[in-house]
Short mmCIF file of N, CA, C and O in Angstrom, two decimals:
data_model
loop_
_atom_site.label_atom_id
_atom_site.label_comp_id
_atom_site.label_asym_id
_atom_site.label_seq_id
_atom_site.Cartn_x
_atom_site.Cartn_y
_atom_site.Cartn_z
N MET A 1 28.83 68.69 85.07
CA MET A 1 28.16 67.07 84.76
C MET A 1 29.74 66.79 85.76
O MET A 1 30.55 67.03 86.60
N PRO A 2 29.35 66.14 87.78
CA PRO A 2 30.26 65.39 88.83
C PRO A 2 31.74 65.23 88.19
O PRO A 2 32.06 64.35 87.12
N CYS A 3 32.64 66.32 88.64
CA CYS A 3 33.75 65.29 88.07
C CYS A 3 33.72 63.52 88.71
O CYS A 3 34.99 63.00 88.07
N ILE A 4 33.79 63.08 89.70
CA ILE A 4 33.68 61.82 90.04
C ILE A 4 33.69 61.05 88.61
O ILE A 4 34.41 59.69 89.15
N ARG A 5 32.89 61.23 88.07
CA ARG A 5 32.65 59.87 86.86
C ARG A 5 33.90 60.18 86.00
O ARG A 5 33.82 59.00 85.55
N PHE A 6 34.26 61.58 85.32
CA PHE A 6 35.25 61.80 85.22
C PHE A 6 37.06 60.98 86.21
O PHE A 6 37.89 60.41 84.87
N ARG A 7 36.93 61.13 87.06
CA ARG A 7 38.30 60.56 88.35
C ARG A 7 37.65 59.23 87.36
O ARG A 7 38.85 58.71 87.45
N THR A 8 37.06 58.61 87.71
CA THR A 8 37.29 57.58 86.92
C THR A 8 37.28 56.35 85.69
O THR A 8 37.75 56.04 85.78
N ALA A 9 37.26 57.58 85.05
CA ALA A 9 37.31 57.26 83.41
C ALA A 9 39.23 57.36 83.73
O ALA A 9 39.97 57.29 82.90
N ILE A 10 39.64 58.61 84.16
CA ILE A 10 41.07 59.43 84.19
C ILE A 10 41.76 57.79 85.08
O ILE A 10 43.28 58.02 84.49
N SER A 11 41.24 57.84 85.78
CA SER A 11 41.75 56.40 86.44
C SER A 11 41.80 54.99 85.46
O SER A 11 43.29 54.54 85.69
N ALA A 12 41.38 55.21 84.50
CA ALA A 12 40.95 54.45 83.61
C ALA A 12 41.74 53.99 82.96
O ALA A 12 42.00 52.96 82.55
N ARG A 13 42.03 55.10 82.47
CA ARG A 13 42.84 55.98 80.99
C ARG A 13 44.41 55.15 81.60
O ARG A 13 45.44 55.05 80.93
N SER A 14 44.72 55.52 83.35
CA SER A 14 45.55 55.45 83.18
C SER A 14 46.44 54.52 83.64
O SER A 14 47.92 54.02 83.43
N MET A 15 45.15 53.57 83.93
CA MET A 15 45.97 52.49 84.06
C MET A 15 45.87 51.21 82.62
O MET A 15 45.97 50.27 82.84
N GLY A 16 45.43 51.80 81.43
CA GLY A 16 45.72 51.96 80.10
C GLY A 16 44.20 50.00 79.93
O GLY A 16 43.85 49.58 79.29
N ASP A 17 42.87 50.72 80.86
CA ASP A 17 42.10 50.13 80.59
C ASP A 17 40.98 50.51 80.59
O ASP A 17 40.99 52.20 80.07
N PRO A 18 39.79 50.13 79.16
CA PRO A 18 38.98 51.03 78.53
C PRO A 18 37.84 52.27 79.62
O PRO A 18 37.85 51.40 80.92
N LEU A 19 37.50 53.35 78.82
CA LEU A 19 37.16 54.10 79.85
C LEU A 19 35.36 53.55 80.79
O LEU A 19 35.34 52.36 79.22
N PRO A 20 35.00 54.37 81.15
CA PRO A 20 33.56 53.43 81.39
C PRO A 20 32.65 54.13 80.47
O PRO A 20 32.52 54.86 79.52
N PRO A 21 31.27 53.32 80.01
CA PRO A 21 30.86 53.50 78.73
C PRO A 21 29.79 54.91 78.86
O PRO A 21 29.95 55.28 78.21
N GLU A 22 29.72 55.32 80.08
CA GLU A 22 29.17 56.39 79.94
C GLU A 22 29.96 57.52 79.27
O GLU A 22 29.06 59.18 79.62
N VAL A 23 31.14 57.63 79.68
CA VAL A 23 32.23 58.60 79.50
C VAL A 23 33.21 58.11 78.05
O VAL A 23 33.53 57.50 78.11
N THR A 24 32.93 59.22 77.12
CA THR A 24 34.09 58.61 75.51
C THR A 24 35.45 59.99 76.52
O THR A 24 35.66 60.57 76.60
N GLU A 25 36.09 59.25 75.00
CA GLU A 25 37.16 60.04 74.84
C GLU A 25 37.26 61.89 74.58
O GLU A 25 37.82 62.43 75.60
N HIS A 26 36.23 62.09 73.51
CA HIS A 26 35.67 63.66 73.86
C HIS A 26 35.68 64.10 74.92
O HIS A 26 36.22 65.15 74.90
N GLU A 27 34.64 63.51 75.85
CA GLU A 27 34.36 64.41 76.98
C GLU A 27 35.69 63.81 77.95
O GLU A 27 35.55 65.49 78.41
N LEU A 28 36.31 62.77 77.76
CA LEU A 28 37.04 63.08 79.27
C LEU A 28 37.56 64.67 78.66
O LEU A 28 38.47 65.40 79.73
N ASP A 29 38.50 64.55 77.43
CA ASP A 29 39.58 65.29 76.81
C ASP A 29 38.56 66.65 77.47
O ASP A 29 39.54 67.59 77.26
N THR A 30 37.26 66.60 76.77
CA THR A 30 37.24 68.39 76.63
C THR A 30 37.47 68.75 78.63
O THR A 30 37.38 70.25 78.62
N HIS A 31 36.57 67.71 79.09
CA HIS A 31 36.40 67.89 81.09
C HIS A 31 37.77 68.56 81.29
O HIS A 31 38.29 68.82 82.12
N LEU A 32 38.68 67.53 81.18
CA LEU A 32 40.12 67.56 81.67
C LEU A 32 40.70 69.07 81.23
O LEU A 32 41.66 69.71 81.23
N THR A 33 40.34 69.61 79.43
CA THR A 33 40.45 70.77 79.27
C THR A 33 40.43 72.33 79.74
O THR A 33 40.93 73.23 80.49
N SER A 34 38.57 72.04 80.91
CA SER A 34 38.24 72.52 81.65
C SER A 34 38.22 72.90 83.35
O SER A 34 37.88 73.33 83.69
N CYS A 35 38.75 71.78 83.38
CA CYS A 35 39.19 71.11 84.91
C CYS A 35 40.86 71.26 85.90
O CYS A 35 40.90 70.11 85.84
N LEU A 36 40.66 71.99 85.86
CA LEU A 36 42.25 72.03 86.79
C LEU A 36 42.48 70.41 87.39
O LEU A 36 42.79 70.60 88.14
N ASP A 37 41.57 70.87 88.48
CA ASP A 37 41.82 69.33 89.56
C ASP A 37 41.44 68.72 89.12
O ASP A 37 42.53 67.80 89.60
N CYS A 38 41.45 68.44 88.07
CA CYS A 38 41.17 67.19 87.32
C CYS A 38 41.73 66.73 86.85
O CYS A 38 42.97 65.47 86.04
N ARG A 39 42.57 67.22 86.00
CA ARG A 39 44.04 68.21 85.43
C ARG A 39 45.37 67.51 86.44
O ARG A 39 46.17 66.69 85.90
N ARG A 40 45.02 68.38 87.35
CA ARG A 40 46.24 67.96 88.59
C ARG A 40 45.66 66.23 89.42
O ARG A 40 46.88 65.52 89.82
N TRP A 41 44.44 65.53 89.17
CA TRP A 41 44.28 64.34 89.11
C TRP A 41 45.04 63.79 88.17
O TRP A 41 45.89 62.42 88.89
N ALA A 42 44.81 64.18 87.22
CA ALA A 42 45.55 62.69 85.82
C ALA A 42 46.37 63.20 85.91
O ALA A 42 47.62 61.84 85.92
N LYS A 43 47.47 63.81 86.58
CA LYS A 43 49.04 63.75 86.67
C LYS A 43 49.40 63.67 87.59
O LYS A 43 49.94 62.54 88.06
N HIS A 44 48.94 63.52 89.37
CA HIS A 44 49.08 62.47 90.04
C HIS A 44 49.15 61.31 89.46
O HIS A 44 50.45 60.69 89.78
N LEU A 45 47.76 60.33 89.16
CA LEU A 45 47.82 59.25 88.88
C LEU A 45 49.39 59.36 88.07
O LEU A 45 49.60 57.79 88.14
N ARG A 46 49.31 59.51 87.01
CA ARG A 46 50.84 59.42 86.08
C ARG A 46 51.67 59.18 86.27
O ARG A 46 52.78 58.52 86.24
N ALA A 47 52.25 60.53 87.51
CA ALA A 47 53.36 59.93 88.62
C ALA A 47 53.68 59.05 88.76
O ALA A 47 54.09 58.04 89.03
N LEU A 48 52.36 58.36 89.92
CA LEU A 48 52.02 57.77 90.62
C LEU A 48 52.34 55.56 89.90
O LEU A 48 53.28 55.33 90.35
N ARG A 49 51.69 56.37 88.38
CA ARG A 49 51.83 55.02 87.82
C ARG A 49 53.36 54.96 87.06
O ARG A 49 54.10 53.73 87.37
N GLU A 50 54.30 55.17 86.51
CA GLU A 50 55.64 56.17 86.29
C GLU A 50 56.17 55.62 87.35
O GLU A 50 57.32 54.43 87.50
N ALA A 51 56.51 56.09 89.25
CA ALA A 51 56.82 55.58 90.33
C ALA A 51 56.90 53.74 90.43
O ALA A 51 58.45 53.52 91.04
N THR A 52 55.50 53.28 89.96
CA THR A 52 55.22 51.80 90.39
C THR A 52 55.51 51.19 89.68
O THR A 52 56.96 50.34 89.82
N ASP A 53 55.80 51.39 88.27
CA ASP A 53 56.29 50.69 86.53
C ASP A 53 57.97 51.02 87.69
O ASP A 53 58.03 50.18 86.94
N ASP A 54 58.70 51.54 87.88
CA ASP A 54 59.68 51.81 87.87
C ASP A 54 60.43 51.19 89.04
O ASP A 54 61.41 50.33 88.78
N LEU A 55 59.70 50.78 89.88
CA LEU A 55 60.31 50.26 91.36
C LEU A 55 59.57 48.31 91.01
O LEU A 55 60.85 47.67 90.86
N LEU A 56 58.65 47.93 90.04
CA LEU A 56 58.55 46.55 89.57
C LEU A 56 59.63 46.28 88.82
O LEU A 56 60.03 45.38 88.90
N ARG A 57 59.73 47.09 87.67
CA ARG A 57 61.17 47.11 86.63
C ARG A 57 63.22 46.95 87.88
O ARG A 57 63.27 46.04 87.67
N ARG A 58 62.16 48.11 89.13
CA ARG A 58 63.90 47.77 89.63
C ARG A 58 64.44 46.58 90.47
O ARG A 58 65.23 45.70 90.34
N ARG A 59 62.58 46.25 90.92
CA ARG A 59 62.81 44.96 91.58
C ARG A 59 63.28 43.54 91.07
O ARG A 59 64.01 42.72 91.37
N ARG A 60 62.70 42.94 90.23
CA ARG A 60 62.42 42.38 88.84
C ARG A 60 63.92 41.91 88.24
O ARG A 60 64.58 41.42 87.98
N SER A 61 64.75 43.47 87.64
CA SER A 61 66.36 44.10 88.30
C SER A 61 67.31 43.40 89.36
O SER A 61 68.64 43.01 88.73
N GLY A 62 66.58 43.06 90.41
CA GLY A 62 67.29 42.58 91.44
C GLY A 62 68.75 45.13 92.00
O GLY A 62 69.40 45.09 93.09
N ALA A 63 68.34 45.81 90.98
CA ALA A 63 68.51 47.22 91.19
C ALA A 63 67.70 47.31 92.25
O ALA A 63 66.88 47.33 92.25
N PRO A 64 68.40 48.70 93.10
CA PRO A 64 68.14 49.01 94.43
C PRO A 64 67.14 50.31 94.22
O PRO A 64 67.01 50.80 93.05
N PRO A 65 66.45 50.87 94.99
CA PRO A 65 65.35 51.67 94.58
C PRO A 65 65.72 52.75 94.61
O PRO A 65 66.59 53.01 95.04
N LYS A 66 65.32 53.80 93.89
CA LYS A 66 65.78 55.47 93.51
C LYS A 66 65.00 55.79 94.67
O LYS A 66 64.19 55.79 95.59
N PRO A 67 66.11 56.69 95.74
CA PRO A 67 65.75 57.20 97.00
C PRO A 67 65.09 58.45 96.78
O PRO A 67 65.15 58.81 95.51
N VAL A 68 64.47 58.51 97.23
CA VAL A 68 63.23 59.61 97.26
C VAL A 68 64.03 60.95 97.39
O VAL A 68 64.27 60.93 98.24
#
């Protein structure tokens, strides 16, 4: 199965959105178990999401951004 379908589902999951109708939670979890590239993609998206959320929290509170 092409990874592009799963990458779309990974992106949706990382944003807290529903998965596309053609991919179930079980299918996504199974694919992530067997596909290193998609696991890396998911890890990368989580890191970006966490950094973005942290930046937005800091901006709202007036705190300076974390150094990179």
